[in-house]
Amino acid sequence: MLRIAIQAKGRLNEQSIGLLSEAGIGVAESKRKLISRADGFPMKVLYLRDDDIPQAVAMGVADLGIVGLNEVAEKNFPVERTMDLGFGSCRISLAVDRTADYNGLDYFRGKRVATSYPNILARFFAEKGIDAEIHTIKGSVEIAPAVGMSDAIFDIVSSGDTLISNGLVEVEKVFYSKAVLIANPKLDEQKRRETAQLTFRFNSILESRGMKYVLMNLPQEKLDEAITILPGMRSPTVLPLAQEGWCSIHAVICESQLWERIERLKALGAEGILVLTLENMIR
């Protein structure tokens, strides 16, 4: 039975539980729980702090973990990055006081920079040849310049609203992060099979996002032109209608291309067009 670690609370908790739910795996709420049994898959769920998840997976306390790539890079424990999960996107950036005369990375030479990600920042400064003081802070990093603890910060940025409210401005985007599934590199054969089953479910969900299932009726004489417009898993599905000279076409279209392609198909004479949400797509 697999043991998967997820964030006990915070920005990735709800999205992790939501992904598991879409995969047919029921998970109990994490309130006052450290571990619970999942429904719909042979799995136990561990609720941990996000910065503890890479270590737990590396030690074998958990077989798998859902965690931000930033924590994997910061802790640098020996884990396998199994797949990207399509949510939790953010970046870690350098920010300075909005009144500062910022003129490039040389600004940070000899400056004090507060961060919860000292290892990522140290590697970045080393690559750029910047000699700065890195101060590790747990908690509200963005207040450090205001109370005189630092000249700048290196912290997670999503919308940027927190920086603005603290009189800071983002000046260098250093590291881009997203939620990833990580695995212990020493999983036995049985657990690797179970992991493959789990990632199969996850991939089916992720591949269906942003896709629409489209059905329409079309004059048979326009079929060849329509097929050049429509994508498909291999090719569009074509079915004859009871009315002679007409057919029905079924296809999966990326949402970003949907309306442009529908307009082209209508110009060919397509009618009775139905657009349906695609829940899962299994290749």
mmCIF file of C-alpha atoms in Angstrom:
data_model
loop_
_atom_site.group_PDB
_atom_site.id
_atom_site.type_symbol
_atom_site.label_atom_id
_atom_site.label_comp_id
_atom_site.label_asym_id
_atom_site.label_seq_id
_atom_site.Cartn_x
_atom_site.Cartn_y
_atom_site.Cartn_z
ATOM 1 C CA MET A 1 0.000 0.000 0.000
ATOM 2 C CA LEU A 2 1.361 3.393 -1.011
ATOM 3 C CA ARG A 3 1.870 6.222 1.451
ATOM 4 C CA ILE A 4 1.547 9.680 -0.082
ATOM 5 C CA ALA A 5 2.432 12.910 1.727
ATOM 6 C CA ILE A 6 0.451 16.074 1.028
ATOM 7 C CA GLN A 7 0.480 19.518 2.560
ATOM 8 C CA ALA A 8 -1.494 19.600 5.828
ATOM 9 C CA LYS A 9 -2.660 23.136 5.136
ATOM 10 C CA GLY A 10 -1.803 25.932 2.792
ATOM 11 C CA ARG A 11 -1.994 26.722 -0.888
ATOM 12 C CA LEU A 12 -1.474 23.177 -2.202
ATOM 13 C CA ASN A 13 -3.662 21.281 0.263
ATOM 14 C CA GLU A 14 -7.057 21.802 -1.368
ATOM 15 C CA GLN A 15 -5.705 21.354 -4.894
ATOM 16 C CA SER A 16 -3.951 18.110 -3.932
ATOM 17 C CA ILE A 17 -7.129 16.732 -2.364
ATOM 18 C CA GLY A 18 -9.094 17.911 -5.401
ATOM 19 C CA LEU A 19 -6.781 16.068 -7.811
ATOM 20 C CA LEU A 20 -7.026 12.880 -5.746
ATOM 21 C CA SER A 21 -10.819 13.236 -5.718
ATOM 22 C CA GLU A 22 -10.931 13.618 -9.523
ATOM 23 C CA ALA A 23 -8.869 10.424 -9.697
ATOM 24 C CA GLY A 24 -11.565 8.589 -7.716
ATOM 25 C CA ILE A 25 -9.633 8.671 -4.438
ATOM 26 C CA GLY A 26 -11.455 9.928 -1.362
ATOM 27 C CA VAL A 27 -9.365 11.660 1.301
ATOM 28 C CA ALA A 28 -10.484 12.680 4.788
ATOM 29 C CA GLU A 29 -9.946 16.249 5.988
ATOM 30 C CA SER A 30 -6.596 16.854 7.636
ATOM 31 C CA LYS A 31 -7.891 18.552 10.789
ATOM 32 C CA ARG A 32 -5.991 17.068 13.748
ATOM 33 C CA LYS A 33 -4.907 14.083 11.670
ATOM 34 C CA LEU A 34 -1.416 13.003 10.739
ATOM 35 C CA ILE A 35 -2.429 10.020 8.602
ATOM 36 C CA SER A 36 -5.635 8.629 7.109
ATOM 37 C CA ARG A 37 -6.695 5.781 4.854
ATOM 38 C CA ALA A 38 -7.852 6.752 1.369
ATOM 39 C CA ASP A 39 -10.929 5.324 -0.346
ATOM 40 C CA GLY A 40 -10.830 4.096 -3.943
ATOM 41 C CA PHE A 41 -7.126 3.258 -4.051
ATOM 42 C CA PRO A 42 -4.725 1.240 -1.854
ATOM 43 C CA MET A 43 -3.174 4.286 -0.224
ATOM 44 C CA LYS A 44 -2.594 6.080 3.045
ATOM 45 C CA VAL A 45 -2.302 9.872 3.172
ATOM 46 C CA LEU A 46 0.181 11.667 5.422
ATOM 47 C CA TYR A 47 -0.473 15.321 6.268
ATOM 48 C CA LEU A 48 2.831 17.170 6.625
ATOM 49 C CA ARG A 49 4.333 20.629 6.425
ATOM 50 C CA ASP A 50 5.289 21.363 2.838
ATOM 51 C CA ASP A 51 8.975 21.780 3.685
ATOM 52 C CA ASP A 52 9.011 18.368 5.402
ATOM 53 C CA ILE A 53 7.618 16.452 2.422
ATOM 54 C CA PRO A 54 10.848 16.056 0.379
ATOM 55 C CA GLN A 55 12.696 14.666 3.409
ATOM 56 C CA ALA A 56 9.831 12.308 4.296
ATOM 57 C CA VAL A 57 9.865 10.913 0.745
ATOM 58 C CA ALA A 58 13.662 10.629 0.628
ATOM 59 C CA MET A 59 13.673 8.748 3.968
ATOM 60 C CA GLY A 60 10.894 6.371 2.869
ATOM 61 C CA VAL A 61 8.474 7.629 5.519
ATOM 62 C CA ALA A 62 6.268 8.395 2.503
ATOM 63 C CA ASP A 63 6.552 6.681 -0.871
ATOM 64 C CA LEU A 64 5.202 9.665 -2.807
ATOM 65 C CA GLY A 65 4.643 13.342 -2.162
ATOM 66 C CA ILE A 66 2.726 16.219 -3.707
ATOM 67 C CA VAL A 67 4.760 19.361 -3.103
ATOM 68 C CA GLY A 68 5.951 22.562 -4.715
ATOM 69 C CA LEU A 69 9.040 22.262 -6.903
ATOM 70 C CA ASN A 70 10.499 25.109 -4.843
ATOM 71 C CA GLU A 71 10.634 22.873 -1.759
ATOM 72 C CA VAL A 72 12.256 20.052 -3.744
ATOM 73 C CA ALA A 73 14.929 22.445 -5.041
ATOM 74 C CA GLU A 74 15.501 24.073 -1.654
ATOM 75 C CA LYS A 75 15.854 20.871 0.367
ATOM 76 C CA ASN A 76 17.746 19.006 -2.384
ATOM 77 C CA PHE A 77 16.970 15.554 -0.996
ATOM 78 C CA PRO A 78 17.410 12.543 -3.330
ATOM 79 C CA VAL A 79 13.888 12.077 -4.710
ATOM 80 C CA GLU A 80 12.495 11.286 -8.163
ATOM 81 C CA ARG A 81 10.410 13.959 -9.884
ATOM 82 C CA THR A 82 7.677 11.716 -11.286
ATOM 83 C CA MET A 83 5.336 14.199 -12.967
ATOM 84 C CA ASP A 84 4.180 17.821 -13.036
ATOM 85 C CA LEU A 85 0.645 18.266 -11.737
ATOM 86 C CA GLY A 86 -0.554 21.419 -13.481
ATOM 87 C CA PHE A 87 -1.389 23.566 -10.459
ATOM 88 C CA GLY A 88 0.268 25.678 -7.758
ATOM 89 C CA SER A 89 2.234 27.851 -10.172
ATOM 90 C CA CYS A 90 4.264 30.636 -8.589
ATOM 91 C CA ARG A 91 7.728 32.123 -8.728
ATOM 92 C CA ILE A 92 10.407 33.061 -6.218
ATOM 93 C CA SER A 93 11.675 36.562 -6.831
ATOM 94 C CA LEU A 94 13.986 39.192 -5.462
ATOM 95 C CA ALA A 95 12.200 42.327 -4.301
ATOM 96 C CA VAL A 96 13.442 45.656 -2.997
ATOM 97 C CA ASP A 97 11.936 48.797 -1.488
ATOM 98 C CA ARG A 98 9.947 50.597 -4.159
ATOM 99 C CA THR A 99 11.966 53.772 -3.537
ATOM 100 C CA ALA A 100 15.316 51.996 -4.046
ATOM 101 C CA ASP A 101 17.528 53.007 -6.952
ATOM 102 C CA TYR A 102 17.674 49.524 -8.477
ATOM 103 C CA ASN A 103 20.017 49.212 -11.437
ATOM 104 C CA GLY A 104 20.506 45.454 -11.845
ATOM 105 C CA LEU A 105 21.901 42.510 -9.886
ATOM 106 C CA ASP A 106 24.934 44.506 -8.760
ATOM 107 C CA TYR A 107 22.532 46.280 -6.403
ATOM 108 C CA PHE A 108 22.652 43.220 -4.125
ATOM 109 C CA ARG A 109 26.418 43.233 -3.594
ATOM 110 C CA GLY A 110 27.020 43.595 0.140
ATOM 111 C CA LYS A 111 23.267 43.845 0.815
ATOM 112 C CA ARG A 112 21.305 41.793 3.345
ATOM 113 C CA VAL A 113 18.600 39.641 1.735
ATOM 114 C CA ALA A 114 15.943 37.890 3.837
ATOM 115 C CA THR A 115 14.435 34.633 2.585
ATOM 116 C CA SER A 116 12.945 31.273 3.475
ATOM 117 C CA TYR A 117 14.840 29.778 0.516
ATOM 118 C CA PRO A 118 18.528 30.369 1.315
ATOM 119 C CA ASN A 119 19.844 27.453 -0.750
ATOM 120 C CA ILE A 120 18.081 28.444 -3.982
ATOM 121 C CA LEU A 121 19.191 32.040 -3.478
ATOM 122 C CA ALA A 122 22.781 31.072 -2.624
ATOM 123 C CA ARG A 123 23.042 29.016 -5.830
ATOM 124 C CA PHE A 124 21.621 31.894 -7.871
ATOM 125 C CA PHE A 125 23.986 34.475 -6.389
ATOM 126 C CA ALA A 126 26.936 32.102 -6.858
ATOM 127 C CA GLU A 127 26.044 31.650 -10.554
ATOM 128 C CA LYS A 128 25.856 35.431 -10.995
ATOM 129 C CA GLY A 129 28.967 36.202 -8.951
ATOM 130 C CA ILE A 130 27.039 38.239 -6.378
ATOM 131 C CA ASP A 131 28.432 38.469 -2.827
ATOM 132 C CA ALA A 132 25.489 39.235 -0.518
ATOM 133 C CA GLU A 133 24.426 38.416 3.040
ATOM 134 C CA ILE A 134 21.611 35.860 3.093
ATOM 135 C CA HIS A 135 19.459 35.868 6.220
ATOM 136 C CA THR A 136 17.120 32.901 6.703
ATOM 137 C CA ILE A 137 13.698 33.864 8.055
ATOM 138 C CA LYS A 138 10.714 31.638 8.722
ATOM 139 C CA GLY A 139 7.359 33.320 8.397
ATOM 140 C CA SER A 140 6.542 36.765 7.016
ATOM 141 C CA VAL A 141 9.636 37.518 4.962
ATOM 142 C CA GLU A 142 8.035 40.553 3.302
ATOM 143 C CA ILE A 143 8.143 42.630 6.506
ATOM 144 C CA ALA A 144 11.913 42.252 6.970
ATOM 145 C CA PRO A 145 12.934 45.448 5.108
ATOM 146 C CA ALA A 146 10.344 47.545 6.955
ATOM 147 C CA VAL A 147 11.690 46.529 10.392
ATOM 148 C CA GLY A 148 15.328 46.933 9.375
ATOM 149 C CA MET A 149 16.238 43.231 9.185
ATOM 150 C CA SER A 150 17.206 43.312 5.514
ATOM 151 C CA ASP A 151 17.683 45.482 2.451
ATOM 152 C CA ALA A 152 15.737 43.147 0.173
ATOM 153 C CA ILE A 153 13.804 39.877 0.169
ATOM 154 C CA PHE A 154 13.686 36.679 -1.849
ATOM 155 C CA ASP A 155 10.227 35.151 -1.556
ATOM 156 C CA ILE A 156 7.297 33.461 -3.292
ATOM 157 C CA VAL A 157 5.245 35.728 -5.552
ATOM 158 C CA SER A 158 1.821 34.831 -6.917
ATOM 159 C CA SER A 159 -0.181 37.972 -7.648
ATOM 160 C CA GLY A 160 2.315 40.483 -6.236
ATOM 161 C CA ASP A 161 -0.297 42.108 -3.990
ATOM 162 C CA THR A 162 1.632 41.255 -0.796
ATOM 163 C CA LEU A 163 4.738 42.988 -2.105
ATOM 164 C CA ILE A 164 2.792 46.104 -3.014
ATOM 165 C CA SER A 165 1.102 46.269 0.391
ATOM 166 C CA ASN A 166 4.536 46.170 2.043
ATOM 167 C CA GLY A 167 6.085 48.849 -0.133
ATOM 168 C CA LEU A 168 8.181 46.426 -2.202
ATOM 169 C CA VAL A 169 8.690 45.902 -5.917
ATOM 170 C CA GLU A 170 9.683 42.701 -7.699
ATOM 171 C CA VAL A 171 12.960 43.184 -9.583
ATOM 172 C CA GLU A 172 14.301 39.708 -10.498
ATOM 173 C CA LYS A 173 12.294 36.538 -11.203
ATOM 174 C CA VAL A 174 14.657 33.752 -10.200
ATOM 175 C CA PHE A 175 12.847 30.423 -9.832
ATOM 176 C CA TYR A 176 9.543 29.184 -11.282
ATOM 177 C CA SER A 177 7.672 26.585 -9.272
ATOM 178 C CA LYS A 178 4.608 24.349 -9.578
ATOM 179 C CA ALA A 179 3.209 21.316 -7.838
ATOM 180 C CA VAL A 180 4.986 18.062 -8.652
ATOM 181 C CA LEU A 181 4.630 14.422 -7.700
ATOM 182 C CA ILE A 182 7.855 13.093 -6.202
ATOM 183 C CA ALA A 183 8.779 9.511 -5.349
ATOM 184 C CA ASN A 184 11.289 7.655 -3.237
ATOM 185 C CA PRO A 185 13.927 6.307 -5.676
ATOM 186 C CA LYS A 186 14.037 2.957 -3.843
ATOM 187 C CA LEU A 187 10.398 1.922 -4.305
ATOM 188 C CA ASP A 188 9.958 -1.814 -4.710
ATOM 189 C CA GLU A 189 8.336 -3.359 -7.775
ATOM 190 C CA GLN A 190 4.855 -3.545 -6.251
ATOM 191 C CA LYS A 191 4.861 0.122 -5.227
ATOM 192 C CA ARG A 192 6.157 1.151 -8.645
ATOM 193 C CA ARG A 193 3.208 -0.648 -10.232
ATOM 194 C CA GLU A 194 0.822 1.163 -7.871
ATOM 195 C CA THR A 195 2.564 4.465 -8.646
ATOM 196 C CA ALA A 196 2.108 3.807 -12.375
ATOM 197 C CA GLN A 197 -1.618 3.201 -11.785
ATOM 198 C CA LEU A 198 -1.872 6.481 -9.890
ATOM 199 C CA THR A 199 0.017 8.521 -12.487
ATOM 200 C CA PHE A 200 -2.157 6.963 -15.213
ATOM 201 C CA ARG A 201 -5.208 8.423 -13.464
ATOM 202 C CA PHE A 202 -3.520 11.790 -12.958
ATOM 203 C CA ASN A 203 -2.395 12.004 -16.592
ATOM 204 C CA SER A 204 -5.904 11.219 -17.842
ATOM 205 C CA ILE A 205 -7.270 14.100 -15.759
ATOM 206 C CA LEU A 206 -4.585 16.579 -16.756
ATOM 207 C CA GLU A 207 -4.817 15.756 -20.470
ATOM 208 C CA SER A 208 -8.558 16.424 -20.436
ATOM 209 C CA ARG A 209 -8.227 19.917 -18.952
ATOM 210 C CA GLY A 210 -8.783 22.659 -21.482
ATOM 211 C CA MET A 211 -10.347 20.213 -23.956
ATOM 212 C CA LYS A 212 -13.924 20.129 -25.298
ATOM 213 C CA TYR A 213 -15.897 17.304 -26.896
ATOM 214 C CA VAL A 214 -17.689 18.578 -30.007
ATOM 215 C CA LEU A 215 -20.491 16.941 -32.019
ATOM 216 C CA MET A 216 -22.055 18.356 -35.173
ATOM 217 C CA ASN A 217 -23.999 17.468 -38.305
ATOM 218 C CA LEU A 218 -22.448 18.184 -41.692
ATOM 219 C CA PRO A 219 -23.254 17.672 -45.360
ATOM 220 C CA GLN A 220 -21.432 14.546 -46.546
ATOM 221 C CA GLU A 221 -19.905 16.436 -49.466
ATOM 222 C CA LYS A 222 -18.058 18.732 -47.031
ATOM 223 C CA LEU A 223 -16.567 15.916 -44.965
ATOM 224 C CA ASP A 224 -13.046 15.979 -46.409
ATOM 225 C CA GLU A 225 -12.741 19.733 -45.803
ATOM 226 C CA ALA A 226 -14.061 19.353 -42.249
ATOM 227 C CA ILE A 227 -11.531 16.620 -41.424
ATOM 228 C CA THR A 228 -8.686 19.000 -42.311
ATOM 229 C CA ILE A 229 -10.045 21.431 -39.694
ATOM 230 C CA LEU A 230 -10.835 19.005 -36.896
ATOM 231 C CA PRO A 231 -8.265 17.227 -34.746
ATOM 232 C CA GLY A 232 -8.920 13.905 -33.038
ATOM 233 C CA MET A 233 -7.273 11.232 -30.928
ATOM 234 C CA ARG A 234 -6.374 9.622 -34.279
ATOM 235 C CA SER A 235 -8.923 11.312 -36.522
ATOM 236 C CA PRO A 236 -12.492 12.616 -36.006
ATOM 237 C CA THR A 237 -15.258 10.037 -35.577
ATOM 238 C CA VAL A 238 -17.702 10.109 -38.517
ATOM 239 C CA LEU A 239 -21.160 8.493 -38.361
ATOM 240 C CA PRO A 240 -23.873 8.425 -41.054
ATOM 241 C CA LEU A 241 -27.217 10.126 -40.332
ATOM 242 C CA ALA A 242 -30.630 8.733 -41.286
ATOM 243 C CA GLN A 243 -31.030 11.701 -43.638
ATOM 244 C CA GLU A 244 -29.202 10.874 -46.858
ATOM 245 C CA GLY A 245 -26.263 13.122 -47.678
ATOM 246 C CA TRP A 246 -25.540 14.047 -44.042
ATOM 247 C CA CYS A 247 -23.127 12.750 -41.406
ATOM 248 C CA SER A 248 -22.297 13.378 -37.759
ATOM 249 C CA ILE A 249 -18.767 14.286 -36.694
ATOM 250 C CA HIS A 250 -17.359 13.849 -33.155
ATOM 251 C CA ALA A 251 -14.001 15.365 -32.173
ATOM 252 C CA VAL A 252 -11.965 16.674 -29.240
ATOM 253 C CA ILE A 253 -10.827 20.293 -29.585
ATOM 254 C CA CYS A 254 -8.512 22.387 -27.433
ATOM 255 C CA GLU A 255 -10.560 25.151 -25.782
ATOM 256 C CA SER A 256 -8.210 27.841 -27.074
ATOM 257 C CA GLN A 257 -8.998 26.784 -30.672
ATOM 258 C CA LEU A 258 -12.689 26.035 -30.172
ATOM 259 C CA TRP A 259 -14.464 29.102 -31.555
ATOM 260 C CA GLU A 260 -12.136 29.673 -34.481
ATOM 261 C CA ARG A 261 -12.677 26.095 -35.673
ATOM 262 C CA ILE A 262 -16.422 26.184 -35.093
ATOM 263 C CA GLU A 263 -16.683 29.337 -37.209
ATOM 264 C CA ARG A 264 -14.820 27.599 -40.047
ATOM 265 C CA LEU A 265 -17.043 24.517 -39.757
ATOM 266 C CA LYS A 266 -20.228 26.611 -39.796
ATOM 267 C CA ALA A 267 -18.998 28.205 -42.986
ATOM 268 C CA LEU A 268 -18.892 24.679 -44.470
ATOM 269 C CA GLY A 269 -22.508 24.102 -43.471
ATOM 270 C CA ALA A 270 -22.138 22.417 -40.058
ATOM 271 C CA GLU A 271 -25.211 22.671 -37.846
ATOM 272 C CA GLY A 272 -26.602 21.226 -34.619
ATOM 273 C CA ILE A 273 -23.227 21.803 -32.963
ATOM 274 C CA LEU A 274 -22.921 20.553 -29.367
ATOM 275 C CA VAL A 275 -19.964 21.455 -27.126
ATOM 276 C CA LEU A 276 -19.509 19.241 -24.052
ATOM 277 C CA THR A 277 -17.112 19.328 -21.116
ATOM 278 C CA LEU A 278 -14.557 16.543 -21.252
ATOM 279 C CA GLU A 279 -14.119 14.917 -17.841
ATOM 280 C CA ASN A 280 -11.325 12.460 -18.592
ATOM 281 C CA MET A 281 -9.307 11.552 -21.665
ATOM 282 C CA ILE A 282 -7.616 8.157 -21.708
ATOM 283 C CA ARG A 283 -5.135 7.547 -24.492
#
